[in-house]
């Protein structure tokens, strides 16, 4: 009887002591070694959900009963759970054991959904209002200008750089039925078969934030033949909002985790394309055959590589601090196109003075790249040129070695060098020819990743030095001249090599 009288007091002291210990541990940074709980939806436990402390580096997955045990290696304020097909759930980190409730995504896509304009505007939830730094990266990207970029529009409607009509190649003039194919990738939120010159509002912003983050999965159409939005499954909500992405711990009640956003398949519907029977875009299939794929690298590995500058995707708007290396860049180029080209192209020049000539051995190799170089639109090309001069600076003609064809441009035709390009031939036998006028005869001399291209040239003995250049060109010189494009060339590499004696 005496022990029974003391039991309530003992229980009270134990509970109070435990509460005081927990509160002290919170303020002092000492936590239990783990937290535990269950993830479930309306139907019961959810297996294989990813559970982590928000912004933490490690996660665990729930077992068949939805249970999890998460090591506490973080002082994060929240614990989150995510699984494909659900909204991300979360709870305050001091509520262990947890009962994390996952909500299934809407079963159908809402085709009447109104696309969100990404442009920052005070008082709105536009993408750029909260995600200012990401918006600025995207705005400088090709995706932001896919519907109205000058080079694209000039080929589409036949105008030149200054807006003058009927200047050279024109898809609309020769093949108006191709307009819908263009819009499928270049303006994916426009109406099907839209006229790109008449786009207004959000549709005119090209490949924008809201479209990209409404992609739930890739369709089952044949890649290359089912273009752009026609091979992408969207999930647009009827109420509220829904966004897909690669972060699995954003628990605002409108976000869903999707590993697709770190896979090359996500890019394939727009970056693989056969149009009018011609393989115009082949970047995805090039990646499939590349060493990069065998090494486990995806398109995003290079093209969305973290800049190291971004640590909070929505500062002052509910965002949290993260490891900068976990946040992708949305410029889709590591630095710039020029920087990426210079990083992947490696030029080696070696000379040897012989009895009756000077020999120049040139090696050009594409390294650490997941596709051929150049890639993208079919008419992009690289040109390697050599110019030999004597001690007084006079040109020395070549004796042997590869020479450039007329495709390289009138001034370079017949000069020593190499052209790296996917060369189409027109029905009339002419080159260059637009893909809509091509007989699908292709000579593909572009660089393959990890496969050096070696050429040997020889010049007369009076050669004193040789200048070797590698130039990237958006388009064929003949077409660029017709269109008046001022910016179609980038000098990727240049070497001036002395031939006074053998050596590098």
Short mmCIF file of C-alpha atoms in Angstrom, two decimals:
data_model
loop_
_atom_site.label_atom_id
_atom_site.label_comp_id
_atom_site.label_asym_id
_atom_site.label_seq_id
_atom_site.Cartn_x
_atom_site.Cartn_y
_atom_site.Cartn_z
CA UNK A 1 0.00 0.00 0.00
CA UNK A 2 2.85 2.37 0.81
CA UNK A 3 4.44 1.81 -2.69
CA UNK A 4 1.10 2.44 -4.41
CA UNK A 5 0.86 5.87 -2.75
CA UNK A 6 4.29 6.83 -4.18
CA UNK A 7 3.63 5.58 -7.75
CA UNK A 8 1.76 8.68 -9.09
CA UNK A 9 4.49 10.98 -7.76
CA UNK A 10 7.21 8.80 -9.31
CA UNK A 11 5.43 8.78 -12.69
CA UNK A 12 5.05 12.56 -12.58
CA UNK A 13 8.77 13.04 -11.87
CA UNK A 14 9.76 10.72 -14.75
CA UNK A 15 7.53 12.51 -17.27
CA UNK A 16 8.61 15.96 -16.11
CA UNK A 17 12.26 14.98 -16.17
CA UNK A 18 11.94 13.57 -19.68
CA UNK A 19 10.27 16.76 -20.90
CA UNK A 20 12.97 18.93 -19.33
CA UNK A 21 15.68 16.70 -20.87
CA UNK A 22 14.10 16.95 -24.34
CA UNK A 23 13.80 20.74 -24.12
CA UNK A 24 17.40 21.05 -22.89
CA UNK A 25 18.60 18.75 -25.67
CA UNK A 26 16.85 20.94 -28.24
CA UNK A 27 18.56 24.09 -27.02
CA UNK A 28 21.95 22.49 -26.49
CA UNK A 29 22.00 20.65 -29.84
CA UNK A 30 21.92 17.15 -28.25
CA UNK A 31 19.20 15.04 -29.89
CA UNK A 32 18.28 11.36 -29.80
CA UNK A 33 20.31 9.25 -32.21
CA UNK A 34 17.33 8.68 -34.52
CA UNK A 35 13.71 9.54 -35.21
CA UNK A 36 11.09 7.09 -36.37
CA UNK A 37 7.57 6.96 -37.68
CA UNK A 38 5.29 5.86 -40.49
CA UNK A 39 4.40 7.17 -43.95
CA UNK A 40 0.86 6.48 -45.11
CA UNK A 41 -1.83 7.62 -47.51
CA UNK A 42 -5.61 7.25 -47.38
CA UNK A 43 -5.34 3.57 -48.24
CA UNK A 44 -2.75 2.70 -45.60
CA UNK A 45 1.06 2.44 -45.25
CA UNK A 46 3.28 3.65 -48.12
CA UNK A 47 6.39 1.56 -48.83
CA UNK A 48 9.61 2.83 -50.46
CA UNK A 49 9.01 6.49 -49.64
CA UNK A 50 12.17 8.59 -49.23
CA UNK A 51 12.41 10.16 -45.76
CA UNK A 52 15.00 12.75 -44.76
CA UNK A 53 15.62 15.80 -42.63
CA UNK A 54 14.87 18.73 -44.91
CA UNK A 55 18.00 19.73 -46.90
CA UNK A 56 19.90 16.85 -45.31
CA UNK A 57 22.32 14.74 -47.32
CA UNK A 58 21.05 11.32 -46.25
CA UNK A 59 17.69 9.63 -46.57
CA UNK A 60 16.09 6.30 -45.71
CA UNK A 61 13.22 4.47 -47.38
CA UNK A 62 10.12 3.15 -45.67
CA UNK A 63 9.62 -0.61 -45.35
CA UNK A 64 6.61 -2.63 -46.49
CA UNK A 65 4.66 -1.37 -43.47
CA UNK A 66 5.53 2.27 -44.18
CA UNK A 67 7.85 2.45 -41.16
CA UNK A 68 11.16 4.26 -41.09
CA UNK A 69 14.03 4.90 -38.68
CA UNK A 70 16.08 7.96 -39.64
CA UNK A 71 19.51 8.70 -38.10
CA UNK A 72 19.59 12.19 -36.67
CA UNK A 73 22.54 13.90 -38.34
CA UNK A 74 20.86 17.24 -38.82
CA UNK A 75 19.29 20.03 -36.79
CA UNK A 76 16.75 20.69 -39.57
CA UNK A 77 13.36 21.92 -38.49
CA UNK A 78 11.38 19.43 -40.59
CA UNK A 79 11.28 15.80 -41.65
CA UNK A 80 9.87 15.03 -45.11
CA UNK A 81 8.65 12.00 -47.04
CA UNK A 82 8.39 11.69 -50.82
CA UNK A 83 7.40 9.09 -53.37
CA UNK A 84 6.70 9.27 -57.08
CA UNK A 85 2.98 9.81 -57.62
CA UNK A 86 2.45 11.75 -54.38
CA UNK A 87 2.75 15.25 -53.01
CA UNK A 88 5.71 15.59 -50.65
CA UNK A 89 4.69 15.43 -46.97
CA UNK A 90 6.45 16.94 -43.97
CA UNK A 91 6.24 17.59 -40.24
CA UNK A 92 8.12 19.49 -37.57
CA UNK A 93 11.23 17.55 -36.58
CA UNK A 94 10.37 17.47 -32.84
CA UNK A 95 7.27 15.31 -33.27
CA UNK A 96 8.82 11.82 -33.32
CA UNK A 97 7.29 9.31 -33.76
CA UNK A 98 5.96 10.73 -37.03
CA UNK A 99 2.78 9.99 -38.92
CA UNK A 100 3.58 11.46 -42.35
CA UNK A 101 0.49 11.65 -44.58
CA UNK A 102 1.14 11.44 -48.32
CA UNK A 103 -1.48 12.67 -50.79
CA UNK A 104 -1.83 11.07 -54.21
CA UNK A 105 -1.56 13.27 -57.28
CA UNK A 106 -4.65 14.06 -59.34
CA UNK A 107 -5.49 11.17 -61.65
CA UNK A 108 -5.95 13.26 -64.80
CA UNK A 109 -4.35 16.22 -66.54
CA UNK A 110 -6.42 19.41 -66.65
CA UNK A 111 -6.23 20.62 -70.25
CA UNK A 112 -7.96 23.93 -69.39
CA UNK A 113 -5.17 24.91 -66.97
CA UNK A 114 -3.88 28.49 -67.39
CA UNK A 115 -0.09 28.57 -67.63
CA UNK A 116 1.78 30.71 -65.10
CA UNK A 117 3.85 33.60 -66.43
CA UNK A 118 7.38 33.25 -64.96
CA UNK A 119 8.04 37.01 -65.08
CA UNK A 120 8.64 38.49 -61.59
CA UNK A 121 5.83 40.71 -60.38
CA UNK A 122 5.30 42.02 -56.86
CA UNK A 123 2.32 40.52 -55.08
CA UNK A 124 2.15 37.45 -57.34
CA UNK A 125 3.32 33.86 -57.08
CA UNK A 126 4.93 34.01 -60.52
CA UNK A 127 8.00 31.78 -60.76
CA UNK A 128 10.49 34.66 -60.92
CA UNK A 129 8.94 36.46 -57.96
CA UNK A 130 10.13 33.81 -55.52
CA UNK A 131 12.90 32.14 -57.54
CA UNK A 132 14.66 35.28 -58.76
CA UNK A 133 18.14 33.82 -59.32
CA UNK A 134 16.83 30.74 -61.13
CA UNK A 135 14.61 32.97 -63.26
CA UNK A 136 17.62 35.09 -64.27
CA UNK A 137 19.55 31.96 -65.29
CA UNK A 138 16.62 30.69 -67.34
CA UNK A 139 16.03 34.08 -68.96
CA UNK A 140 19.57 34.00 -70.38
CA UNK A 141 19.12 30.47 -71.73
CA UNK A 142 18.12 29.19 -75.15
CA UNK A 143 14.92 27.79 -73.64
CA UNK A 144 13.69 31.30 -72.83
CA UNK A 145 14.20 32.34 -76.46
CA UNK A 146 13.14 29.14 -78.19
CA UNK A 147 10.04 30.74 -79.73
CA UNK A 148 11.49 34.09 -80.69
CA UNK A 149 15.27 33.66 -81.08
CA UNK A 150 16.40 35.49 -84.20
CA UNK A 151 18.33 32.65 -85.84
CA UNK A 152 15.41 30.26 -85.43
CA UNK A 153 12.80 32.77 -86.57
CA UNK A 154 14.87 33.80 -89.60
CA UNK A 155 14.93 30.19 -90.82
CA UNK A 156 11.28 29.73 -89.93
CA UNK A 157 9.83 32.78 -91.71
CA UNK A 158 12.53 33.62 -94.25
CA UNK A 159 13.47 37.08 -92.91
CA UNK A 160 17.02 38.23 -92.23
CA UNK A 161 18.66 39.62 -89.08
CA UNK A 162 17.23 43.08 -89.79
CA UNK A 163 13.70 41.83 -90.42
CA UNK A 164 13.79 42.10 -94.20
CA UNK A 165 11.58 39.38 -95.75
CA UNK A 166 12.40 36.74 -98.36
CA UNK A 167 16.11 36.47 -97.57
CA UNK A 168 17.28 32.89 -98.06
CA UNK A 169 15.93 29.73 -96.45
CA UNK A 170 12.31 29.78 -95.23
CA UNK A 171 10.46 26.79 -93.81
CA UNK A 172 7.09 28.51 -93.96
CA UNK A 173 7.48 29.45 -97.60
CA UNK A 174 8.54 25.97 -98.70
CA UNK A 175 6.96 23.65 -96.12
CA UNK A 176 4.18 25.36 -94.11
CA UNK A 177 2.98 22.00 -92.78
CA UNK A 178 6.18 21.82 -90.72
CA UNK A 179 5.12 24.74 -88.51
CA UNK A 180 3.33 22.50 -86.01
CA UNK A 181 6.43 20.35 -85.56
CA UNK A 182 8.46 23.46 -84.72
CA UNK A 183 5.88 24.66 -82.17
CA UNK A 184 5.84 21.28 -80.39
CA UNK A 185 9.33 21.99 -79.02
CA UNK A 186 9.89 25.72 -79.47
CA UNK A 187 6.53 26.86 -78.05
CA UNK A 188 5.13 23.87 -76.13
CA UNK A 189 2.38 25.81 -74.30
CA UNK A 190 0.95 27.32 -77.49
CA UNK A 191 -2.09 25.78 -79.14
CA UNK A 192 -1.32 22.78 -81.37
CA UNK A 193 -0.28 23.82 -84.88
CA UNK A 194 0.20 27.39 -83.65
CA UNK A 195 1.65 30.06 -85.95
CA UNK A 196 4.80 31.11 -84.11
CA UNK A 197 4.73 34.66 -85.46
CA UNK A 198 1.35 35.25 -83.80
CA UNK A 199 2.13 33.96 -80.30
CA UNK A 200 1.09 36.09 -77.35
CA UNK A 201 1.34 35.96 -73.58
CA UNK A 202 2.97 33.03 -71.82
CA UNK A 203 3.02 30.91 -74.99
CA UNK A 204 5.47 33.38 -76.55
CA UNK A 205 7.97 32.73 -73.73
CA UNK A 206 9.06 29.42 -75.23
CA UNK A 207 10.11 26.59 -72.94
CA UNK A 208 9.30 28.21 -69.61
CA UNK A 209 9.31 27.23 -65.94
CA UNK A 210 5.69 26.18 -65.55
CA UNK A 211 5.76 23.91 -68.58
CA UNK A 212 8.97 22.13 -67.58
CA UNK A 213 7.75 21.54 -64.03
CA UNK A 214 4.38 20.13 -65.14
CA UNK A 215 6.00 17.16 -66.90
CA UNK A 216 4.97 14.03 -65.02
CA UNK A 217 6.50 11.42 -67.34
CA UNK A 218 7.69 10.68 -70.87
CA UNK A 219 5.08 9.23 -73.21
CA UNK A 220 5.36 5.96 -75.09
CA UNK A 221 5.76 7.54 -78.53
CA UNK A 222 8.85 6.78 -80.60
CA UNK A 223 11.60 9.22 -79.70
CA UNK A 224 12.52 11.27 -82.71
CA UNK A 225 9.15 10.77 -84.40
CA UNK A 226 6.83 11.98 -81.63
CA UNK A 227 7.98 15.52 -81.08
CA UNK A 228 8.18 17.72 -77.99
CA UNK A 229 4.99 18.15 -76.01
CA UNK A 230 3.26 15.37 -77.97
CA UNK A 231 5.49 12.82 -76.22
CA UNK A 232 5.36 14.32 -72.73
CA UNK A 233 2.70 13.48 -70.15
CA UNK A 234 1.64 16.61 -68.28
CA UNK A 235 -0.18 16.73 -64.96
CA UNK A 236 -1.87 20.10 -64.57
CA UNK A 237 -4.14 20.55 -61.55
CA UNK A 238 -7.79 21.60 -61.54
CA UNK A 239 -7.34 23.28 -58.15
CA UNK A 240 -4.32 24.83 -56.48
CA UNK A 241 -0.90 24.11 -57.90
CA UNK A 242 1.36 21.18 -58.69
CA UNK A 243 5.04 21.20 -59.55
CA UNK A 244 7.42 18.31 -60.29
CA UNK A 245 11.14 18.49 -59.58
CA UNK A 246 14.27 16.66 -58.45
CA UNK A 247 14.18 17.86 -54.82
CA UNK A 248 12.35 15.37 -52.60
CA UNK A 249 11.95 17.51 -49.48
CA UNK A 250 9.96 20.60 -50.57
CA UNK A 251 6.75 20.12 -48.57
CA UNK A 252 4.68 23.17 -49.44
CA UNK A 253 1.74 20.97 -50.33
CA UNK A 254 2.10 21.48 -54.10
CA UNK A 255 5.38 19.72 -54.95
CA UNK A 256 6.06 16.19 -56.14
CA UNK A 257 9.40 14.40 -56.37
CA UNK A 258 10.36 12.97 -59.77
CA UNK A 259 13.71 11.27 -60.50
CA UNK A 260 12.96 11.84 -64.21
CA UNK A 261 14.27 15.39 -63.79
CA UNK A 262 17.80 14.02 -63.49
CA UNK A 263 17.52 11.63 -66.43
CA UNK A 264 18.38 12.20 -70.09
CA UNK A 265 14.97 10.79 -71.08
CA UNK A 266 13.47 14.03 -69.80
CA UNK A 267 15.31 15.95 -72.56
CA UNK A 268 14.85 13.45 -75.36
CA UNK A 269 11.46 14.43 -76.78
CA UNK A 270 12.82 17.81 -77.90
CA UNK A 271 16.46 16.90 -78.47
CA UNK A 272 15.88 13.95 -80.78
CA UNK A 273 13.98 14.63 -83.96
CA UNK A 274 13.39 13.18 -87.41
CA UNK A 275 11.57 15.77 -89.53
CA UNK A 276 10.48 15.08 -93.11
CA UNK A 277 12.49 11.87 -92.87
CA UNK A 278 15.73 13.67 -92.00
CA UNK A 279 17.53 13.13 -88.67
CA UNK A 280 17.68 16.83 -87.80
CA UNK A 281 18.27 16.52 -84.03
CA UNK A 282 20.29 13.56 -82.74
CA UNK A 283 21.75 14.63 -79.40
CA UNK A 284 19.87 12.03 -77.34
CA UNK A 285 20.82 9.08 -79.57
CA UNK A 286 24.41 10.36 -79.61
CA UNK A 287 24.36 10.30 -75.80
CA UNK A 288 23.01 6.75 -75.85
CA UNK A 289 26.10 5.66 -77.78
CA UNK A 290 28.58 7.73 -75.75
CA UNK A 291 31.10 6.78 -73.04
CA UNK A 292 29.28 9.29 -70.80
CA UNK A 293 26.20 7.11 -70.72
CA UNK A 294 28.26 4.03 -69.88
CA UNK A 295 29.78 6.02 -67.01
CA UNK A 296 26.32 6.85 -65.67
CA UNK A 297 26.34 10.51 -66.73
CA UNK A 298 23.12 12.17 -67.86
CA UNK A 299 22.48 15.33 -69.90
CA UNK A 300 21.87 17.19 -66.63
CA UNK A 301 25.30 16.18 -65.30
CA UNK A 302 26.91 18.78 -67.57
CA UNK A 303 24.08 21.04 -68.68
CA UNK A 304 22.55 21.62 -65.24
CA UNK A 305 25.78 21.41 -63.27
CA UNK A 306 25.62 23.46 -60.07
CA UNK A 307 27.29 26.84 -60.28
CA UNK A 308 28.19 26.79 -56.58
CA UNK A 309 26.64 30.25 -56.17
CA UNK A 310 23.03 29.36 -55.42
CA UNK A 311 22.30 28.18 -51.86
CA UNK A 312 18.62 29.09 -51.48
CA UNK A 313 16.09 28.71 -54.30
CA UNK A 314 13.56 31.08 -52.73
CA UNK A 315 15.26 33.50 -50.29
CA UNK A 316 12.75 35.61 -48.33
CA UNK A 317 9.94 33.46 -49.73
CA UNK A 318 10.14 30.37 -47.54
CA UNK A 319 13.26 28.87 -49.05
CA UNK A 320 15.89 27.18 -46.89
CA UNK A 321 19.67 27.13 -47.06
CA UNK A 322 21.12 24.14 -48.88
CA UNK A 323 24.42 22.72 -50.09
CA UNK A 324 25.05 24.71 -53.29
CA UNK A 325 26.09 21.53 -55.11
CA UNK A 326 22.55 20.13 -54.80
CA UNK A 327 20.98 23.01 -56.76
CA UNK A 328 21.00 22.79 -60.55
CA UNK A 329 21.70 25.73 -62.82
CA UNK A 330 18.98 26.72 -65.27
CA UNK A 331 21.17 28.42 -67.87
CA UNK A 332 21.80 24.89 -69.26
CA UNK A 333 25.40 25.81 -70.06
CA UNK A 334 28.31 25.60 -67.65
CA UNK A 335 29.39 29.22 -67.91
CA UNK A 336 28.65 29.78 -71.61
CA UNK A 337 28.54 27.94 -74.93
CA UNK A 338 32.07 29.18 -75.63
CA UNK A 339 33.38 27.92 -72.28
CA UNK A 340 31.81 24.49 -72.75
CA UNK A 341 33.24 24.16 -76.26
CA UNK A 342 36.70 25.16 -75.08
CA UNK A 343 36.51 22.74 -72.17
CA UNK A 344 35.61 19.72 -74.31
CA UNK A 345 37.74 20.32 -77.42
CA UNK A 346 41.44 19.47 -77.10
CA UNK A 347 43.83 20.53 -79.86
CA UNK A 348 47.34 19.12 -80.19
CA UNK A 349 49.78 20.35 -82.88
CA UNK A 350 53.19 18.79 -83.54
CA UNK A 351 55.67 19.82 -86.21
CA UNK A 352 58.67 18.05 -87.72
CA UNK A 353 61.23 19.58 -90.06
CA UNK A 354 62.25 17.01 -92.64
CA UNK A 355 64.62 17.04 -95.67
CA UNK A 356 62.32 18.61 -98.20
CA UNK A 357 59.25 19.66 -96.18
CA UNK A 358 57.73 20.63 -92.86
CA UNK A 359 55.24 18.09 -91.50
CA UNK A 360 52.38 19.24 -89.23
CA UNK A 361 50.40 16.64 -87.30
CA UNK A 362 47.11 17.91 -85.85
CA UNK A 363 44.93 16.02 -83.39
CA UNK A 364 41.50 17.29 -82.38
CA UNK A 365 39.54 15.38 -79.76
CA UNK A 366 36.21 15.81 -77.95
CA UNK A 367 36.66 14.76 -74.33
CA UNK A 368 34.31 14.58 -71.33
CA UNK A 369 31.27 15.22 -73.47
CA UNK A 370 28.14 13.11 -73.88
CA UNK A 371 27.44 13.63 -77.58
CA UNK A 372 29.13 14.42 -80.87
CA UNK A 373 30.67 17.84 -81.40
CA UNK A 374 29.03 19.90 -82.64
CA UNK A 375 25.52 18.71 -81.78
CA UNK A 376 22.03 20.14 -81.71
CA UNK A 377 20.66 21.63 -84.91
CA UNK A 378 21.87 19.74 -87.96
CA UNK A 379 23.67 22.64 -89.64
CA UNK A 380 26.08 23.52 -86.84
CA UNK A 381 29.68 22.78 -87.74
CA UNK A 382 33.34 23.04 -86.74
CA UNK A 383 36.14 23.97 -89.08
CA UNK A 384 39.86 23.37 -88.55
CA UNK A 385 42.14 25.62 -90.61
CA UNK A 386 45.92 25.84 -91.10
CA UNK A 387 47.86 28.80 -92.46
CA UNK A 388 51.63 28.47 -93.03
CA UNK A 389 53.96 31.47 -93.42
CA UNK A 390 57.67 32.01 -94.00
CA UNK A 391 60.00 34.18 -91.89
CA UNK A 392 58.79 37.33 -93.71
CA UNK A 393 55.12 36.52 -93.13
CA UNK A 394 54.33 35.43 -96.68
CA UNK A 395 51.84 32.60 -97.16
CA UNK A 396 53.27 29.16 -97.93
CA UNK A 397 50.92 26.85 -99.90
CA UNK A 398 50.38 23.28 -98.68
CA UNK A 399 52.02 20.32 -100.38
CA UNK A 400 49.74 17.60 -99.04
CA UNK A 401 46.99 16.94 -96.53
CA UNK A 402 43.20 17.32 -96.32
CA UNK A 403 41.63 20.37 -97.96
CA UNK A 404 38.37 22.13 -97.18
CA UNK A 405 35.40 21.87 -99.52
CA UNK A 406 33.16 24.69 -100.66
CA UNK A 407 30.87 24.03 -97.66
CA UNK A 408 33.51 25.64 -95.45
CA UNK A 409 32.94 28.93 -97.25
CA UNK A 410 34.27 30.56 -100.38
CA UNK A 411 37.39 32.00 -98.76
CA UNK A 412 38.34 28.68 -97.16
CA UNK A 413 37.55 26.34 -100.04
CA UNK A 414 40.70 24.50 -101.13
CA UNK A 415 42.67 25.57 -98.07
CA UNK A 416 44.30 23.01 -95.72
CA UNK A 417 41.93 21.96 -92.97
CA UNK A 418 39.10 19.69 -91.82
CA UNK A 419 35.34 20.16 -91.64
CA UNK A 420 33.39 18.50 -88.83
CA UNK A 421 29.73 18.54 -89.75
CA UNK A 422 26.59 16.60 -90.61
CA UNK A 423 26.38 17.48 -94.26
CA UNK A 424 22.98 17.24 -95.98
CA UNK A 425 22.53 17.17 -99.74
CA UNK A 426 19.52 18.69 -101.50
CA UNK A 427 17.30 16.94 -104.04
CA UNK A 428 19.14 18.95 -106.68
CA UNK A 429 22.51 17.76 -105.39
CA UNK A 430 23.42 21.13 -103.88
CA UNK A 431 25.11 21.68 -100.54
CA UNK A 432 24.29 23.13 -98.12
CA UNK A 433 20.58 22.30 -98.19
CA UNK A 434 17.91 22.84 -95.54
CA UNK A 435 16.54 19.67 -93.97
CA UNK A 436 13.15 20.21 -95.57
CA UNK A 437 14.83 20.12 -99.00
CA UNK A 438 17.21 17.24 -98.28
CA UNK A 439 17.27 13.83 -99.95
CA UNK A 440 18.49 12.46 -96.61
CA UNK A 441 21.98 11.79 -97.97
CA UNK A 442 24.27 12.48 -95.02
CA UNK A 443 28.02 12.66 -94.60
CA UNK A 444 28.65 12.89 -90.85
CA UNK A 445 32.22 13.90 -90.01
CA UNK A 446 31.53 15.34 -86.54
CA UNK A 447 33.79 14.42 -83.65
CA UNK A 448 32.79 11.41 -81.58
CA UNK A 449 33.48 11.59 -77.83
CA UNK A 450 36.86 10.09 -76.96
CA UNK A 451 37.82 9.34 -80.57
CA UNK A 452 40.68 11.64 -81.67
CA UNK A 453 40.70 12.91 -85.24
CA UNK A 454 44.25 12.98 -86.62
CA UNK A 455 45.40 14.76 -89.77
CA UNK A 456 48.84 15.24 -91.33
CA UNK A 457 49.74 18.24 -93.48
CA UNK A 458 53.01 19.14 -95.19
CA UNK A 459 54.41 22.48 -96.35
CA UNK A 460 57.56 23.65 -98.15
CA UNK A 461 60.80 23.94 -96.18
CA UNK A 462 60.65 27.75 -96.03
CA UNK A 463 57.75 27.48 -93.57
CA UNK A 464 58.62 29.35 -90.40
CA UNK A 465 55.39 29.04 -88.44
CA UNK A 466 51.88 27.63 -88.80
CA UNK A 467 48.65 29.06 -87.36
CA UNK A 468 46.04 26.43 -86.48
CA UNK A 469 42.48 27.50 -85.63
CA UNK A 470 39.28 25.71 -84.62
CA UNK A 471 36.10 27.69 -85.24
CA UNK A 472 32.56 26.74 -84.17
CA UNK A 473 29.83 27.99 -86.47
CA UNK A 474 26.10 28.18 -85.81
CA UNK A 475 25.44 27.77 -89.51
CA UNK A 476 26.92 27.50 -92.98
CA UNK A 477 28.71 30.71 -94.07
CA UNK A 478 26.63 30.96 -97.22
CA UNK A 479 23.37 31.01 -95.25
CA UNK A 480 24.73 33.24 -92.48
CA UNK A 481 25.74 35.79 -95.11
CA UNK A 482 22.28 35.75 -96.68
CA UNK A 483 20.67 36.24 -93.29
CA UNK A 484 23.15 38.90 -92.19
CA UNK A 485 23.94 37.09 -88.95
CA UNK A 486 26.73 38.92 -87.12
CA UNK A 487 27.44 36.29 -84.45
CA UNK A 488 27.57 32.88 -86.10
CA UNK A 489 31.24 32.09 -85.33
CA UNK A 490 33.19 31.37 -82.13
CA UNK A 491 36.97 30.83 -82.19
CA UNK A 492 37.39 27.83 -79.91
CA UNK A 493 41.15 27.34 -80.16
CA UNK A 494 44.13 28.95 -81.87
CA UNK A 495 47.78 27.89 -81.90
CA UNK A 496 50.73 29.63 -83.55
CA UNK A 497 53.45 26.98 -83.82
CA UNK A 498 57.06 27.63 -84.73
CA UNK A 499 58.57 25.34 -87.35
CA UNK A 500 62.15 26.41 -86.77
CA UNK A 501 62.87 22.96 -85.36
CA UNK A 502 61.05 19.78 -84.60
CA UNK A 503 58.84 19.97 -81.59
CA UNK A 504 55.45 20.89 -80.30
#
